Amino acid sequence: MAQAENHNSTWGKAIRAAVQNGRLSHAVILAGEGDKVQAARYIAAAHLCRADSGRPCLQCNACRKVLDRIHPDVTEVQDNERKELPVETIRALRQDAYIRPNEGEQKVYLFTDCAQLNERDQNVLLKIVEEGPPYAAFVFCADAVHALLPTIRSRCVELRMDAPPLDAEESEAAAELCRVIARREPLALTAHLTALENRRLKREQLLPMVEGAWQISADALLSRCGKPGACGEAARMLCHAFDRRQLQELTDLFRRYCDECQYNVGVGHVLGALGAELSKTLSL
Ligand SMILES: [Zn+2]
């Protein structure tokens, strides 16, 4: 049941789109309200699923083993006895990561409570997150992302589980942005972004707009790849205007800007940089 909810959530869709593009990050932070441990297993399933498409399928042998917590290549790292994980545990994990996977293509480590990782633990982990073997993947469940060192965070993609569903106005702003992009006219795009800035778009409105645009471009990409799915008008326009590679880059760009919106306070600055990158990426 929980996994069905994950499947339909905004971030669940984002995970499947990332797998589809071969771009599921090897290191993910799950933040925000929700059942993060279930979600972490969902991501582990995405890494190990054997289905040809729509990964994680939650049906195949590998997915079922992950969800039943019996997959030999998934390790849930936690210590029920202690408040913090002893550094020896992390050192052992680091060694374990260099032993090739048993059954799957990847080995996945789930940190079910990042509050258990003290600074020393994280410094030991950093090296392997940064330059571990290519098959090693990590999911960090964090009630407070600030529990993680900036050095670790900068190596991870952060997914918020409680991103609220877009309200009508915000989803319209995202759709409008995508429609303007689909027109492939640099001047129209600049004018649109400038108008947003002049209207004094608030920082709280910027993130939902960019997240909405990310979702729309991911839908357009899936549709381009021949995956049926709910595809709105704006996504169809993007799909007609750009090829698969461009849609992939557009999706990546919006995903990066979701981070940018969280860290960068200047709305005008973010919009300006977004406009410049969009024109470059899509050769408008
Ligand atoms: Zn599967």
XYZ file of C-alpha atoms in Angstrom, residues 33-273:
241
model
C 7.598 14.436 6.177
C 6.601 10.913 5.209
C 7.663 7.289 5.495
C 11.265 7.799 4.428
C 12.345 4.216 5.118
C 9.687 2.819 2.764
C 10.745 5.432 0.244
C 14.406 4.462 0.634
C 13.483 0.840 -0.140
C 11.613 2.081 -3.193
C 14.813 3.732 -4.422
C 16.808 0.567 -3.662
C 14.278 -1.356 -5.765
C 14.776 1.176 -8.563
C 18.509 0.398 -8.511
C 18.036 -3.369 -8.547
C 14.816 -3.952 -10.501
C 15.119 -6.406 -13.407
C 12.201 -5.100 -15.463
C 12.951 -3.668 -18.911
C 11.063 -0.461 -18.272
C 9.045 1.315 -15.621
C 11.626 0.570 -12.926
C 11.029 -0.069 -10.089
C 8.218 -2.368 -11.224
C 7.652 -3.593 -7.615
C 6.695 -6.960 -9.145
C 9.881 -8.709 -10.251
C 11.892 -11.017 -8.062
C 14.499 -8.373 -7.272
C 11.919 -5.727 -6.344
C 10.038 -8.177 -4.131
C 13.214 -9.167 -2.335
C 14.073 -5.537 -1.686
C 10.608 -4.808 -0.332
C 10.704 -7.958 1.813
C 14.118 -6.831 3.067
C 15.851 -10.028 1.994
C 17.840 -8.766 -0.989
C 21.518 -9.557 -0.332
C 22.696 -6.362 -2.023
C 20.692 -3.990 0.150
C 21.985 -3.042 3.581
C 19.931 -1.020 6.031
C 22.373 0.784 8.267
C 21.044 1.520 11.716
C 21.814 0.836 15.344
C 18.869 0.260 17.642
C 21.069 0.045 20.720
C 22.979 3.275 20.381
C 22.224 6.858 19.625
C 25.037 7.176 17.115
C 26.586 4.678 14.752
C 30.040 3.614 15.904
C 32.720 4.576 13.430
C 33.725 0.888 13.206
C 30.343 0.174 11.618
C 31.044 2.781 8.961
C 34.563 1.457 8.383
C 33.187 -2.074 7.963
C 30.627 -0.738 5.524
C 33.356 0.986 3.563
C 35.167 -2.331 3.180
C 31.976 -4.147 2.322
C 31.302 -1.687 -0.479
C 34.403 -2.898 -2.283
C 33.056 -6.454 -2.452
C 31.085 -6.833 -5.657
C 27.283 -7.251 -5.497
C 25.858 -10.732 -5.006
C 22.836 -10.836 -7.248
C 22.261 -7.427 -8.694
C 24.186 -4.806 -10.591
C 24.361 -2.507 -7.601
C 24.879 -2.518 -3.880
C 22.640 -0.153 -1.988
C 23.176 1.228 1.499
C 20.168 2.745 3.219
C 20.836 5.044 6.162
C 17.444 4.969 7.784
C 18.159 7.753 10.268
C 20.855 10.298 9.500
C 20.673 11.657 13.024
C 22.709 8.551 13.905
C 25.591 9.677 11.718
C 27.953 11.883 13.670
C 30.536 14.094 12.035
C 33.259 11.482 12.251
C 31.018 8.837 10.653
C 30.213 11.208 7.847
C 33.822 12.054 7.198
C 34.604 8.348 6.866
C 31.598 7.928 4.567
C 32.418 10.903 2.412
C 35.229 9.227 0.540
C 33.134 6.293 -0.506
C 30.155 8.435 -1.473
C 32.534 10.583 -3.458
C 34.677 8.008 -5.152
C 33.488 4.537 -4.163
C 33.048 1.700 -6.674
C 30.592 2.540 -9.458
C 28.046 -0.028 -8.266
C 27.719 1.435 -4.742
C 24.625 3.537 -4.077
C 23.472 5.389 -0.973
C 20.165 6.661 0.338
C 20.101 8.940 3.370
C 16.856 9.435 5.305
C 17.017 12.774 7.064
C 14.411 14.470 9.233
C 16.701 17.482 9.130
C 19.042 17.726 6.158
C 21.296 19.921 8.265
C 22.217 16.757 10.161
C 24.372 16.015 7.124
C 27.636 17.786 6.423
C 27.634 20.159 3.445
C 30.369 18.005 1.875
C 28.033 14.985 1.859
C 25.033 17.019 0.780
C 26.879 18.443 -2.169
C 27.419 14.893 -3.503
C 23.739 13.967 -3.222
C 20.484 14.702 -4.940
C 17.949 15.853 -2.383
C 14.364 14.696 -2.730
C 11.677 16.247 -0.568
C 8.889 13.828 0.190
C 6.421 16.404 1.382
C 6.538 18.667 -1.632
C 2.911 19.796 -1.601
C 0.796 19.150 -4.672
C 0.820 22.267 -6.803
C -2.130 24.573 -6.446
C -3.886 25.713 -9.604
C -2.034 29.032 -9.866
C 1.388 27.476 -9.391
C 0.786 24.669 -11.858
C -0.473 27.230 -14.372
C 2.756 29.241 -13.914
C 4.780 26.085 -14.597
C 2.691 25.211 -17.653
C 2.963 28.772 -18.980
C 6.759 28.695 -18.647
C 6.893 25.400 -20.557
C 4.613 26.716 -23.307
C 6.866 29.746 -23.753
C 9.934 27.483 -23.922
C 8.204 25.317 -26.528
C 7.818 28.379 -28.793
C 11.611 28.385 -29.224
C 11.818 32.171 -29.339
C 14.619 33.521 -27.148
C 13.057 36.982 -26.959
C 9.712 35.631 -25.834
C 11.457 33.609 -23.158
C 13.466 36.576 -21.887
C 10.335 38.738 -21.869
C 8.433 36.090 -19.932
C 11.128 35.705 -17.274
C 11.553 39.472 -16.970
C 7.806 39.849 -16.503
C 7.923 37.285 -13.689
C 10.689 39.248 -12.032
C 8.847 42.543 -12.446
C 5.746 41.009 -10.938
C 7.979 40.370 -7.937
C 7.565 36.643 -7.996
C 8.221 35.470 -4.465
C 10.799 32.931 -3.537
C 8.052 30.598 -2.208
C 6.412 30.730 -5.635
C 9.595 30.166 -7.584
C 10.313 26.648 -6.318
C 6.814 25.243 -7.049
C 6.997 26.755 -10.540
C 10.373 25.163 -11.270
C 9.278 21.848 -9.748
C 6.140 21.932 -11.860
C 8.195 22.647 -14.975
C 10.495 19.752 -14.064
C 7.485 17.426 -13.853
C 6.123 18.645 -17.189
C 9.456 18.200 -18.958
C 9.850 14.724 -17.412
C 6.373 13.853 -18.762
C 7.371 15.202 -22.173
C 10.550 13.115 -22.126
C 8.690 9.923 -21.186
C 6.226 10.596 -23.954
C 9.110 11.138 -26.428
C 10.525 7.781 -25.338
C 7.201 6.186 -26.226
C 6.012 5.734 -22.657
C 2.328 6.260 -22.345
C 1.231 8.385 -19.430
C -0.766 11.377 -18.423
C 0.646 14.117 -20.608
C -0.805 17.614 -20.383
C -0.973 20.216 -23.111
C 2.296 21.925 -22.096
C 4.156 18.584 -22.067
C 2.801 17.757 -25.531
C 4.047 21.120 -26.816
C 7.536 20.482 -25.416
C 7.465 17.010 -26.900
C 6.771 18.426 -30.365
C 9.315 21.213 -30.062
C 12.371 19.246 -28.937
C 14.140 15.971 -29.530
C 14.843 13.375 -26.892
C 18.310 14.636 -25.986
C 17.061 18.196 -25.556
C 14.159 17.057 -23.389
C 16.559 15.086 -21.264
C 18.755 18.146 -20.805
C 15.733 20.307 -20.070
C 14.570 17.841 -17.404
C 18.038 17.781 -15.826
C 18.236 21.552 -15.922
C 14.944 22.008 -14.079
C 15.940 19.392 -11.542
C 19.173 21.271 -10.833
C 17.254 24.513 -10.503
C 15.007 22.966 -7.853
C 18.168 22.797 -5.718
C 19.204 26.242 -6.844
C 15.866 27.678 -5.658
C 16.354 26.190 -2.207
C 19.811 27.592 -1.685
C 19.747 30.810 -3.637
C 17.764 33.653 -2.142
C 17.774 35.994 -5.140
C 14.732 35.302 -7.327
C 15.987 37.689 -10.018
C 19.348 35.989 -10.071
C 17.827 32.514 -10.378
C 15.491 33.599 -13.192
C 18.319 35.302 -15.074
C 20.600 32.275 -14.829
